[in-house]
Amino acid sequence: GTFSYPAAVELTFADGAMTAAGHVAEYAGFGLYVQNCADASSFEGVRFKIKGDPPMGKLSFALQTNQNEWATGLKGSCLAPDAQRYVNCVHPSAPITVTADFTTVEVKWADLKAGKPATAATTDGSDVIGLQFILPWVEKGTPYDTSVTIDDVEFIGMGAGTGGAGGAGNEPMAGAGGAQ
């Protein structure tokens, strides 16, 4: 499925691409989630096409993992008090550049850093629960309007891990059939 936050960031879909657009006046983002935890450790990372106009042409890509998700009883194994959930439960991420024209971006599991509380603050893709695109925001920052489009999301490269999902080659997040 898909998600966006806050309500000011709306998702639209056309020709298989997803666009997140809106007025950013606080922490905001969007992405794709999987119903259950997916083992993508047999892959090296994820690839997608992206275009848009975030400030300074940057945003962060985060791999949502079960070990870094705040425990709700349905998903997540990060145990932190509610008041500390966004401080102690952080998904590993990497900065990416976004231009006005579609650019293909590859993010390997090894590129993702700064997660908490995962061992070594990284991931091997073994417990994926979502792909998150985090729009730039600083406390007391200037609100801005933006539009970011993603397309052709797929797992890439066959890694040394085990597991991973199979699927049809042209389906987003399809697994082995879509990997190159």
PDB file of C-alpha atoms in Angstrom, residues 46-130:
ATOM      1  CA  VAL A  46      16.285  -0.935  -4.244  1.00  0.00           C
ATOM      2  CA  ARG A  47      16.085   1.115  -7.451  1.00  0.00           C
ATOM      3  CA  PHE A  48      13.511   3.714  -8.476  1.00  0.00           C
ATOM      4  CA  LYS A  49      13.014   6.673 -10.765  1.00  0.00           C
ATOM      5  CA  ILE A  50      12.368  10.010  -9.069  1.00  0.00           C
ATOM      6  CA  LYS A  51      11.741  13.614 -10.083  1.00  0.00           C
ATOM      7  CA  GLY A  52      10.508  16.693  -8.295  1.00  0.00           C
ATOM      8  CA  ASP A  53      11.290  19.979  -6.665  1.00  0.00           C
ATOM      9  CA  PRO A  54      12.128  19.591  -2.953  1.00  0.00           C
ATOM     10  CA  PRO A  55      14.276  22.378  -1.447  1.00  0.00           C
ATOM     11  CA  MET A  56      17.888  22.238  -2.625  1.00  0.00           C
ATOM     12  CA  GLY A  57      16.969  19.163  -4.695  1.00  0.00           C
ATOM     13  CA  LYS A  58      17.359  16.804  -1.738  1.00  0.00           C
ATOM     14  CA  LEU A  59      15.312  14.409   0.357  1.00  0.00           C
ATOM     15  CA  SER A  60      16.018  11.298   2.404  1.00  0.00           C
ATOM     16  CA  PHE A  61      15.186   7.725   1.497  1.00  0.00           C
ATOM     17  CA  ALA A  62      14.586   5.397   4.450  1.00  0.00           C
ATOM     18  CA  LEU A  63      14.101   1.657   4.493  1.00  0.00           C
ATOM     19  CA  GLN A  64      11.428   0.974   7.072  1.00  0.00           C
ATOM     20  CA  THR A  65      12.458  -2.125   8.990  1.00  0.00           C
ATOM     21  CA  ASN A  66      10.647  -4.100  11.646  1.00  0.00           C
ATOM     22  CA  GLN A  67      13.604  -3.831  14.050  1.00  0.00           C
ATOM     23  CA  ASN A  68      13.548  -0.013  13.822  1.00  0.00           C
ATOM     24  CA  GLU A  69       9.751   0.371  13.895  1.00  0.00           C
ATOM     25  CA  TRP A  70       8.198   1.435  17.192  1.00  0.00           C
ATOM     26  CA  ALA A  71       6.455  -1.630  18.637  1.00  0.00           C
ATOM     27  CA  THR A  72       2.674  -1.316  18.304  1.00  0.00           C
ATOM     28  CA  GLY A  73       1.696  -4.952  18.735  1.00  0.00           C
ATOM     29  CA  LEU A  74       1.099  -5.326  14.972  1.00  0.00           C
ATOM     30  CA  LYS A  75       4.539  -4.418  13.655  1.00  0.00           C
ATOM     31  CA  GLY A  76       7.766  -3.212  15.112  1.00  0.00           C
ATOM     32  CA  SER A  77      10.178  -4.473  17.719  1.00  0.00           C
ATOM     33  CA  CYS A  78      11.735  -1.187  18.869  1.00  0.00           C
ATOM     34  CA  LEU A  79      10.824  -0.762  22.515  1.00  0.00           C
ATOM     35  CA  ALA A  80      10.862   2.893  23.534  1.00  0.00           C
ATOM     36  CA  PRO A  81       8.545   5.065  25.616  1.00  0.00           C
ATOM     37  CA  ASP A  82       5.908   6.850  23.491  1.00  0.00           C
ATOM     38  CA  ALA A  83       7.597  10.208  24.094  1.00  0.00           C
ATOM     39  CA  GLN A  84      10.900   8.829  22.697  1.00  0.00           C
ATOM     40  CA  ARG A  85       9.585   6.765  19.791  1.00  0.00           C
ATOM     41  CA  TYR A  86      10.826   9.168  17.071  1.00  0.00           C
ATOM     42  CA  VAL A  87      14.204   9.538  18.800  1.00  0.00           C
ATOM     43  CA  ASN A  88      14.970   5.916  19.709  1.00  0.00           C
ATOM     44  CA  CYS A  89      13.208   4.149  16.805  1.00  0.00           C
ATOM     45  CA  VAL A  90      14.710   5.501  13.571  1.00  0.00           C
ATOM     46  CA  HIS A  91      14.781   3.759  10.188  1.00  0.00           C
ATOM     47  CA  PRO A  92      18.166   3.649   8.397  1.00  0.00           C
ATOM     48  CA  SER A  93      18.318   6.237   5.625  1.00  0.00           C
ATOM     49  CA  ALA A  94      20.425   7.869   2.941  1.00  0.00           C
ATOM     50  CA  PRO A  95      20.232  11.294   1.277  1.00  0.00           C
ATOM     51  CA  ILE A  96      19.226  11.373  -2.389  1.00  0.00           C
ATOM     52  CA  THR A  97      19.292  14.068  -5.045  1.00  0.00           C
ATOM     53  CA  VAL A  98      16.090  14.939  -6.891  1.00  0.00           C
ATOM     54  CA  THR A  99      15.962  16.851 -10.200  1.00  0.00           C
ATOM     55  CA  ALA A 100      13.171  18.189 -12.395  1.00  0.00           C
ATOM     56  CA  ASP A 101      13.584  15.229 -14.781  1.00  0.00           C
ATOM     57  CA  PHE A 102      13.354  11.544 -13.900  1.00  0.00           C
ATOM     58  CA  THR A 103      16.636  10.168 -12.564  1.00  0.00           C
ATOM     59  CA  THR A 104      17.237   6.524 -11.709  1.00  0.00           C
ATOM     60  CA  VAL A 105      18.479   6.110  -8.142  1.00  0.00           C
ATOM     61  CA  GLU A 106      19.947   2.948  -6.628  1.00  0.00           C
ATOM     62  CA  VAL A 107      20.168   2.625  -2.866  1.00  0.00           C
ATOM     63  CA  LYS A 108      22.025  -0.414  -1.582  1.00  0.00           C
ATOM     64  CA  TRP A 109      21.414  -1.768   1.893  1.00  0.00           C
ATOM     65  CA  ALA A 110      25.030  -0.857   2.727  1.00  0.00           C
ATOM     66  CA  ASP A 111      24.267   2.818   1.886  1.00  0.00           C
ATOM     67  CA  LEU A 112      21.613   3.078   4.605  1.00  0.00           C
ATOM     68  CA  LYS A 113      22.874   4.427   7.936  1.00  0.00           C
ATOM     69  CA  ALA A 114      21.805   6.122  11.170  1.00  0.00           C
ATOM     70  CA  GLY A 115      19.037   3.718  12.152  1.00  0.00           C
ATOM     71  CA  LYS A 116      18.179   3.074  15.790  1.00  0.00           C
ATOM     72  CA  PRO A 117      18.297   0.683  17.590  1.00  0.00           C
ATOM     73  CA  ALA A 118      19.438  -1.761  14.856  1.00  0.00           C
ATOM     74  CA  THR A 119      22.857  -3.313  15.326  1.00  0.00           C
ATOM     75  CA  ALA A 120      25.482  -1.021  13.768  1.00  0.00           C
ATOM     76  CA  ALA A 121      22.610   1.309  12.671  1.00  0.00           C
ATOM     77  CA  THR A 122      22.347  -0.431   9.273  1.00  0.00           C
ATOM     78  CA  THR A 123      20.147  -3.037   7.585  1.00  0.00           C
ATOM     79  CA  ASP A 124      20.563  -6.119   5.430  1.00  0.00           C
ATOM     80  CA  GLY A 125      17.023  -5.917   4.030  1.00  0.00           C
ATOM     81  CA  SER A 126      15.827  -8.939   5.994  1.00  0.00           C
ATOM     82  CA  ASP A 127      12.859  -7.253   7.673  1.00  0.00           C
ATOM     83  CA  VAL A 128      11.448  -4.678   5.243  1.00  0.00           C
ATOM     84  CA  ILE A 129       8.087  -3.139   6.115  1.00  0.00           C
ATOM     85  CA  GLY A 130       8.227  -0.122   3.803  1.00  0.00           C
TER      86      GLY A 130
END
